[in-house]
Amino acid sequence: MESLSERLNRLAPSATLAMSQKSSELKAQGVDVINMSVGEPDFNTPDHIKAAAIKAVEENYTRYSPVPGYPSLKEAIVGKLKRENGLDYKPSQILTSNGAKQSVCNAIMALINAGDEVIIPAPYWVSYPQMVLLAEGTPVYIDAPIEQDFKITPEQLEAAITPRTRALILCSPSNPTGSVYTREELEGLKNVLLRHEQVIVLADEIYEHINYTGRHASMAEFEDIRERVVIINGVSKAYAMTGWRIGFIAAPEWIVKGCNKLQGQYTSGPCSVSQKAAEAAWNGPQDCVEEMRQAFERRKNLIVSLAQVNDPQGAFYLFPKCSSYFGKKDGDRVINTSTDLAMYLLEVGHVATVGGDAFGSPECFRMSYATSDENIVEAMRRIKETLARLK
Ligand code: PMP
Ligand code: GLU
């Protein structure tokens, strides 16, 4: 009998990957689609990183690595945390995984018991609540509307914490909103967390380098809470390495040990060749990171000027409101939700975006501007033309 587990039946598919898949299918049929759905840099991985991977193959880095990653890779991450974040971590506090996605999931699986509450500010990245559900935890959302620049306040955090709260997932710069918490804002949240010892912070910093404010702030900078912070980061966004699948956690040793045990039974150490490439990324020249950041900032300014919406401070997403279109029609087609709108924009306007429903913000939709200036201009033209048909 075809019957999947209840665990799996509870899980929603990834909306970002689903929209990207739809966009690829239309493209394969010959439709000229502009893909602003999935969030990934459109740049190629820098040459010196690719060269390190080729060398790794030639030098036979082709066998199982230690589960948490090669010692040299962990050293490179320790160096990165010191150099870029001023943070002291030991190699035993680092565990690398198949992308930051697995890093987040490992941490949730290692920490969350059935019924534990995990606070997730909404809008959120699509996978957080699903990972919590997989661990049989209970997602607890804090609404961070556009009027608050999509950020939660200390008062909201205090009100959401209960004796069952086990973790807070904080993503800054944020996917999908592009908002960035300042050091002062993080400090405000930290002061609340100090009063609730049982709460661990999962700090997703994968967009660290795609920041237009000039400074990235990390919750781990505060000594008095460092013992409860799990930093999540990786090479996907900073070095245009989404396909290489290397992410890491930097965390207290007991959490790293837990994730190590889980990963040892589940996937083992990440791809050996990718590890050597990631090592070269962190140890090598860093101008490529700044060049890409500048390109993203230029594109952000371009799309904000065309879309006339809020001005995000990081990541490469625009998350405008679209609820004024709900109830409108194009012929027989009625737009009732942001997912309807995203589907309409894809099928009629040939621009792939993602509805805000999957991000816990049904009144918005997400556009990734990690694409060329020409694509941005053309996509905005198509979107405006398509929306104008809705009456
Ligand atoms: N966290 C956030 C907020 C992301 O947007 C992504 C990218 N999908 C990830 C984690 C995972 O990144 P990776 O490609 O390293 O798995
Ligand atoms: N960060 C990307 C996004 O949100 C990748 C897709 C995913 O892993 O969900 O679109």
Coordinates of C-alpha atoms and ligand atoms in Angstrom, one line a residue:
M1 CA 0.0 0.0 0.0
E2 CA 1.3 3.5 -0.9
S3 CA 1.4 5.1 2.5
L4 CA 4.0 7.6 3.7
S5 CA 4.8 8.2 7.3
E6 CA 2.7 10.7 9.3
R7 CA 5.9 12.6 9.9
L8 CA 6.2 13.1 6.2
N9 CA 2.6 13.8 5.6
R10 CA 2.8 16.7 8.1
L11 CA 5.6 18.3 6.1
A12 CA 4.9 20.9 3.5
P13 CA 7.1 20.9 0.4
S14 CA 9.6 23.8 0.0
A15 CA 7.8 26.6 -1.8
T16 CA 11.0 28.2 -2.9
L17 CA 12.3 25.1 -4.6
A18 CA 8.8 24.2 -6.0
M19 CA 8.5 27.6 -7.7
S20 CA 12.0 27.3 -9.1
Q21 CA 11.1 23.9 -10.4
K22 CA 8.0 25.2 -12.1
S23 CA 10.0 28.0 -13.6
S24 CA 12.6 25.5 -15.0
E25 CA 9.8 23.4 -16.5
L26 CA 8.3 26.4 -18.3
K27 CA 11.8 27.3 -19.5
A28 CA 12.2 23.8 -20.8
Q29 CA 9.0 24.2 -22.8
G30 CA 10.6 27.2 -24.5
V31 CA 8.9 29.9 -22.5
D32 CA 11.2 32.9 -21.7
V33 CA 10.8 33.0 -17.9
I34 CA 12.8 35.3 -15.6
N35 CA 13.5 33.4 -12.5
M36 CA 13.2 35.5 -9.3
S37 CA 12.0 32.6 -7.2
V38 CA 14.9 30.8 -5.7
G39 CA 17.4 32.8 -3.8
E40 CA 20.9 32.1 -5.0
P41 CA 23.7 34.3 -6.3
D42 CA 23.8 34.3 -10.1
F43 CA 27.6 34.6 -10.1
N44 CA 30.0 31.7 -10.8
T45 CA 32.1 30.4 -8.0
P46 CA 35.4 32.4 -8.0
D47 CA 38.2 30.7 -10.0
H48 CA 40.7 30.3 -7.1
I49 CA 38.0 28.3 -5.2
K50 CA 37.3 26.1 -8.3
A51 CA 41.1 25.5 -8.7
A52 CA 41.3 24.3 -5.1
A53 CA 38.5 21.8 -5.8
I54 CA 40.3 20.5 -8.9
K55 CA 43.5 20.2 -6.9
A56 CA 41.6 18.3 -4.1
V57 CA 40.4 15.7 -6.6
E58 CA 43.9 15.3 -8.0
E59 CA 45.3 14.9 -4.5
N60 CA 42.7 12.3 -3.8
Y61 CA 40.5 14.0 -1.3
T62 CA 38.0 11.4 -2.3
R63 CA 37.4 9.4 0.8
Y64 CA 35.2 9.8 3.8
S65 CA 36.2 12.8 5.9
P66 CA 35.7 13.0 9.7
V67 CA 32.0 13.6 10.4
P68 CA 32.4 17.3 11.4
G69 CA 34.7 18.1 8.5
Y70 CA 38.5 18.0 7.9
P71 CA 40.5 19.6 10.8
S72 CA 42.0 22.1 8.2
L73 CA 38.4 23.2 7.2
K74 CA 37.4 23.7 10.9
E75 CA 40.6 25.7 11.4
A76 CA 39.7 27.9 8.4
I77 CA 36.2 28.5 10.0
V78 CA 37.8 29.3 13.4
G79 CA 40.0 31.8 11.5
K80 CA 37.0 33.3 9.7
L81 CA 35.1 33.8 13.0
K82 CA 38.1 35.5 14.5
R83 CA 39.0 37.7 11.5
E84 CA 35.5 38.8 10.5
N85 CA 33.5 38.5 13.7
G86 CA 36.1 39.0 16.5
L87 CA 34.9 35.7 18.0
D88 CA 37.1 33.0 19.6
Y89 CA 35.9 29.5 18.9
K90 CA 37.8 26.2 19.2
P91 CA 37.8 23.6 16.4
S92 CA 35.8 21.3 18.6
Q93 CA 33.0 23.9 18.5
I94 CA 32.6 23.7 14.8
L95 CA 30.7 21.1 12.7
T96 CA 30.3 21.4 9.0
S97 CA 27.4 19.9 7.1
N98 CA 25.7 19.7 3.7
G99 CA 24.8 23.3 3.5
A100 CA 23.5 25.6 6.2
K101 CA 20.1 24.0 5.6
Q102 CA 21.4 20.8 7.2
S103 CA 23.1 22.8 9.9
V104 CA 19.8 24.4 10.9
C105 CA 18.0 21.1 10.8
N106 CA 20.8 19.3 12.8
A107 CA 20.5 21.9 15.5
I108 CA 16.8 21.7 15.7
M109 CA 16.8 17.9 15.7
A110 CA 19.5 17.8 18.4
L111 CA 17.7 20.3 20.7
I112 CA 14.0 20.0 20.3
N113 CA 11.8 17.5 22.2
A114 CA 8.2 16.7 21.2
G115 CA 6.1 19.7 22.4
D116 CA 9.0 22.1 22.8
E117 CA 8.2 25.6 21.6
V118 CA 10.4 27.3 19.1
I119 CA 10.0 31.0 18.5
I120 CA 10.1 32.0 14.9
P121 CA 9.7 35.7 13.9
A122 CA 7.4 35.9 10.8
P123 CA 8.1 36.5 8.0
Y124 CA 10.5 33.6 8.2
W125 CA 12.5 31.4 5.8
V126 CA 10.2 28.6 4.6
S127 CA 12.1 25.7 6.1
Y128 CA 12.3 26.7 9.7
P129 CA 8.7 25.8 10.8
Q130 CA 8.8 22.6 8.8
M131 CA 12.1 21.5 10.4
V132 CA 10.6 22.2 13.8
L133 CA 7.5 20.1 12.9
L134 CA 9.8 17.3 11.8
A135 CA 11.3 17.4 15.3
E136 CA 7.7 17.3 16.7
G137 CA 8.2 20.8 18.2
T138 CA 5.7 23.6 18.1
P139 CA 6.5 26.7 16.1
V140 CA 5.4 29.9 17.9
Y141 CA 5.3 32.9 15.6
I142 CA 6.0 36.5 16.4
D143 CA 4.4 38.8 13.9
A144 CA 7.0 41.3 12.6
P145 CA 5.0 43.4 10.1
I146 CA 6.5 45.8 7.5
E147 CA 5.7 48.8 9.9
Q148 CA 8.3 47.3 12.2
D149 CA 10.7 46.9 9.3
F150 CA 9.9 43.2 9.7
K151 CA 11.8 43.0 13.0
I152 CA 10.6 41.8 16.4
T153 CA 10.9 43.9 19.5
P154 CA 12.1 42.8 23.0
E155 CA 8.6 43.3 24.3
Q156 CA 7.2 40.9 21.7
L157 CA 9.9 38.4 22.5
E158 CA 9.2 38.5 26.2
A159 CA 5.5 38.0 25.6
A160 CA 6.1 34.9 23.4
I161 CA 8.4 33.1 25.8
T162 CA 6.9 30.3 28.0
P163 CA 8.4 27.6 30.2
R164 CA 8.2 25.4 27.2
T165 CA 10.2 27.7 24.9
R166 CA 13.5 25.9 23.9
A167 CA 14.8 28.0 21.0
L168 CA 14.5 31.2 19.1
I169 CA 15.5 31.2 15.4
L170 CA 16.8 34.6 14.3
C171 CA 17.8 35.2 10.7
S172 CA 19.8 38.4 10.0
P173 CA 20.1 39.6 7.3
S174 CA 16.7 38.1 6.7
N175 CA 15.3 35.9 4.1
P176 CA 12.7 36.8 2.9
T177 CA 12.6 40.5 4.1
G178 CA 16.1 41.7 3.7
S179 CA 15.9 43.3 7.2
V180 CA 19.1 43.5 9.3
Y181 CA 19.2 43.7 13.1
T182 CA 21.6 46.3 14.5
R183 CA 23.9 45.4 17.4
E184 CA 21.6 47.5 19.7
E185 CA 18.5 45.7 18.5
L186 CA 20.2 42.3 19.1
E187 CA 21.3 43.5 22.6
G188 CA 17.6 44.3 23.4
L189 CA 16.6 40.8 22.5
K190 CA 19.6 39.3 24.3
N191 CA 18.6 41.1 27.5
V192 CA 15.2 39.4 27.4
L193 CA 16.8 36.0 26.7
L194 CA 19.1 36.4 29.7
R195 CA 16.0 36.2 31.9
H196 CA 15.1 32.8 30.3
E197 CA 18.0 30.4 30.7
Q198 CA 16.3 27.5 28.8
V199 CA 16.2 29.3 25.5
I200 CA 18.9 28.7 22.9
V201 CA 19.4 31.1 20.0
L202 CA 19.8 29.7 16.5
A203 CA 21.4 32.6 14.7
D204 CA 21.2 32.1 10.9
E205 CA 23.9 34.3 9.5
I206 CA 24.0 32.9 6.0
Y207 CA 23.5 36.4 4.5
E208 CA 26.2 37.9 6.7
H209 CA 28.1 39.4 3.8
I210 CA 25.2 40.6 1.8
N211 CA 24.7 43.6 4.0
Y212 CA 24.2 47.2 3.0
T213 CA 24.6 48.7 6.5
G214 CA 28.3 48.3 6.7
R215 CA 28.4 46.0 9.7
H216 CA 27.1 42.6 10.5
A217 CA 26.2 42.0 14.1
S218 CA 26.0 38.6 15.7
M219 CA 24.2 37.5 18.8
A220 CA 27.4 35.6 19.7
E221 CA 29.2 38.9 20.2
F222 CA 27.5 39.1 23.6
E223 CA 29.7 37.2 26.1
D224 CA 26.9 36.7 28.6
I225 CA 24.8 34.7 26.1
R226 CA 27.5 33.1 23.9
E227 CA 27.0 29.8 25.8
R228 CA 23.5 29.6 24.3
V229 CA 24.1 30.7 20.8
V230 CA 24.4 28.5 17.7
I231 CA 25.8 30.4 14.8
I232 CA 24.8 29.0 11.4
N233 CA 26.6 30.1 8.3
G234 CA 28.2 28.7 5.2
V235 CA 29.7 29.4 1.8
S236 CA 26.5 29.4 -0.3
K237 CA 25.7 33.1 -0.4
A238 CA 29.0 34.8 0.3
Y239 CA 31.1 32.9 -2.2
A240 CA 28.4 32.0 -4.8
M241 CA 28.7 28.3 -3.8
T242 CA 25.1 27.1 -3.4
G243 CA 25.7 23.8 -5.3
W244 CA 28.8 22.8 -3.2
R245 CA 26.7 22.3 -0.1
I246 CA 28.9 23.4 2.8
G247 CA 27.5 25.0 5.9
F248 CA 28.6 25.0 9.5
I249 CA 27.5 25.6 13.1
A250 CA 29.7 27.3 15.7
A251 CA 28.3 26.4 19.0
P252 CA 28.9 25.2 22.6
E253 CA 30.7 21.8 22.5
W254 CA 27.7 19.8 23.9
I255 CA 25.5 20.9 21.0
V256 CA 28.3 20.2 18.4
K257 CA 28.7 16.7 19.9
G258 CA 24.9 16.1 19.6
C259 CA 24.8 17.3 16.0
N260 CA 27.9 15.2 15.3
K261 CA 26.2 12.1 16.6
L262 CA 23.1 12.8 14.5
Q263 CA 25.1 13.6 11.4
G264 CA 27.2 10.4 11.9
Q265 CA 24.2 8.3 11.6
Y266 CA 22.5 10.3 8.9
T267 CA 24.8 11.8 6.3
S268 CA 28.4 11.6 7.5
G269 CA 30.9 14.4 6.8
P270 CA 30.0 16.6 3.8
C271 CA 31.5 16.2 0.3
S272 CA 35.3 16.0 0.6
V273 CA 36.0 18.0 -2.5
S274 CA 33.6 20.7 -1.5
Q275 CA 35.2 20.9 1.9
K276 CA 38.6 21.7 0.3
A277 CA 36.9 24.3 -1.9
A278 CA 35.2 25.9 1.2
E279 CA 38.6 26.0 2.9
A280 CA 40.1 27.9 0.0
A281 CA 37.1 30.3 0.1
W282 CA 37.6 31.2 3.8
N283 CA 41.4 31.2 3.6
G284 CA 41.8 32.9 0.2
P285 CA 41.5 36.4 -1.1
Q286 CA 38.2 38.1 0.0
D287 CA 37.8 40.8 -2.7
C288 CA 35.3 38.5 -4.6
V289 CA 32.9 38.7 -1.6
E290 CA 33.0 42.5 -1.7
E291 CA 32.6 42.7 -5.5
M292 CA 29.5 40.5 -5.3
R293 CA 28.1 42.5 -2.4
Q294 CA 28.5 45.7 -4.4
A295 CA 26.7 44.1 -7.3
F296 CA 23.8 43.1 -5.1
E297 CA 23.6 46.6 -3.6
R298 CA 23.5 48.1 -7.0
R299 CA 20.7 45.8 -8.1
K300 CA 18.9 46.4 -4.8
N301 CA 18.9 50.1 -5.6
L302 CA 17.7 49.5 -9.1
I303 CA 14.8 47.2 -8.1
V304 CA 13.8 49.5 -5.2
S305 CA 13.7 52.5 -7.6
L306 CA 11.5 50.5 -10.0
A307 CA 9.2 48.9 -7.5
Q308 CA 9.0 51.8 -5.2
V309 CA 8.8 49.7 -2.0
N310 CA 10.7 49.6 1.3
D311 CA 14.5 49.7 1.1
P312 CA 15.9 46.4 2.5
Q313 CA 19.3 46.5 4.2
G314 CA 20.6 43.0 3.3
A315 CA 20.2 39.7 1.5
F316 CA 18.9 39.8 -2.0
Y317 CA 15.1 39.8 -1.6
L318 CA 12.4 42.2 -2.0
F319 CA 9.2 41.4 -0.1
P320 CA 6.5 43.8 -1.1
K321 CA 2.9 43.9 -0.1
C322 CA 0.5 42.6 -2.7
S323 CA -2.8 42.3 -0.8
S324 CA -4.4 45.2 -2.7
Y325 CA -4.7 42.8 -5.6
F326 CA -6.6 40.2 -3.7
G327 CA -10.2 39.8 -5.1
K328 CA -9.2 41.2 -8.5
K329 CA -9.6 39.4 -11.7
D330 CA -8.2 38.8 -15.2
G331 CA -11.0 37.3 -17.1
D332 CA -12.1 34.2 -15.2
R333 CA -8.9 34.1 -13.1
V334 CA -9.3 35.5 -9.5
I335 CA -6.4 36.4 -7.3
N336 CA -7.2 35.4 -3.7
T337 CA -3.8 34.8 -2.2
S338 CA -0.2 35.8 -2.7
T339 CA 0.5 32.3 -4.0
D340 CA -2.3 32.8 -6.6
L341 CA -0.5 36.1 -7.5
A342 CA 2.9 34.4 -7.8
M343 CA 1.3 31.7 -10.1
Y344 CA -0.4 34.4 -12.2
L345 CA 2.9 36.4 -12.5
L346 CA 4.6 33.2 -13.6
E347 CA 2.0 31.9 -16.1
V348 CA 0.9 35.3 -17.6
G349 CA 3.9 37.6 -16.9
H350 CA 6.6 34.9 -17.2
V351 CA 8.3 36.1 -14.0
A352 CA 8.8 33.5 -11.2
T353 CA 8.4 34.8 -7.7
V354 CA 7.2 33.1 -4.4
G355 CA 4.0 33.9 -2.6
G356 CA 4.3 35.1 1.0
D357 CA 2.1 32.4 2.4
A358 CA 5.0 29.9 2.7
F359 CA 7.0 32.6 4.6
G360 CA 4.2 33.3 7.1
S361 CA 3.2 36.6 5.5
P362 CA 0.3 35.9 3.2
E363 CA -0.1 39.6 2.2
C364 CA 3.4 39.8 0.6
F365 CA 5.4 38.1 -2.1
R366 CA 9.1 37.6 -2.6
M367 CA 11.3 38.5 -5.5
S368 CA 15.0 37.6 -5.5
Y369 CA 17.0 40.2 -7.3
A370 CA 20.2 38.0 -7.5
T371 CA 20.0 38.4 -11.3
S372 CA 21.3 40.7 -14.0
D373 CA 20.3 44.4 -14.3
E374 CA 18.6 43.6 -17.7
N375 CA 16.6 40.8 -16.1
I376 CA 15.5 43.1 -13.2
V377 CA 14.4 45.9 -15.6
E378 CA 12.6 43.4 -17.8
A379 CA 11.0 41.6 -14.9
M380 CA 9.7 44.8 -13.4
R381 CA 8.2 45.8 -16.8
R382 CA 6.5 42.4 -17.1
I383 CA 5.2 42.5 -13.5
K384 CA 3.8 46.0 -13.9
E385 CA 2.2 45.1 -17.2
T386 CA 0.7 41.9 -15.8
L387 CA -0.6 43.5 -12.6
A388 CA -2.3 46.3 -14.7
R389 CA -4.5 43.6 -16.3
L390 CA -6.1 42.8 -12.9
K391 CA -9.4 44.6 -12.4
Ligands
PMP1 N1 19.2 29.9 5.8 C1 18.6 30.7 5.0 C2 17.9 31.9 5.6 C3 18.6 30.6 3.6 O1 18.0 31.4 2.8 C4 19.3 29.5 3.1 C5 19.3 29.3 1.6 N2 18.3 28.5 1.1 C6 19.9 28.6 4.0 C7 19.8 28.8 5.3 C8 20.6 27.3 3.5 O2 21.7 27.6 2.8 P1 22.6 26.4 2.2 O3 22.6 26.6 0.7 O4 24.0 26.6 2.7 O5 22.0 25.1 2.6
GLU2 N1 17.8 30.5 0.1 C1 17.1 30.0 -1.0 C2 15.6 30.5 -1.0 O1 15.1 30.8 0.0 C3 17.3 28.6 -1.4 C4 16.1 27.7 -1.6 C5 15.9 26.9 -0.4 O2 16.8 26.2 0.1 O3 14.8 27.0 0.2 O4 15.1 30.7 -2.0

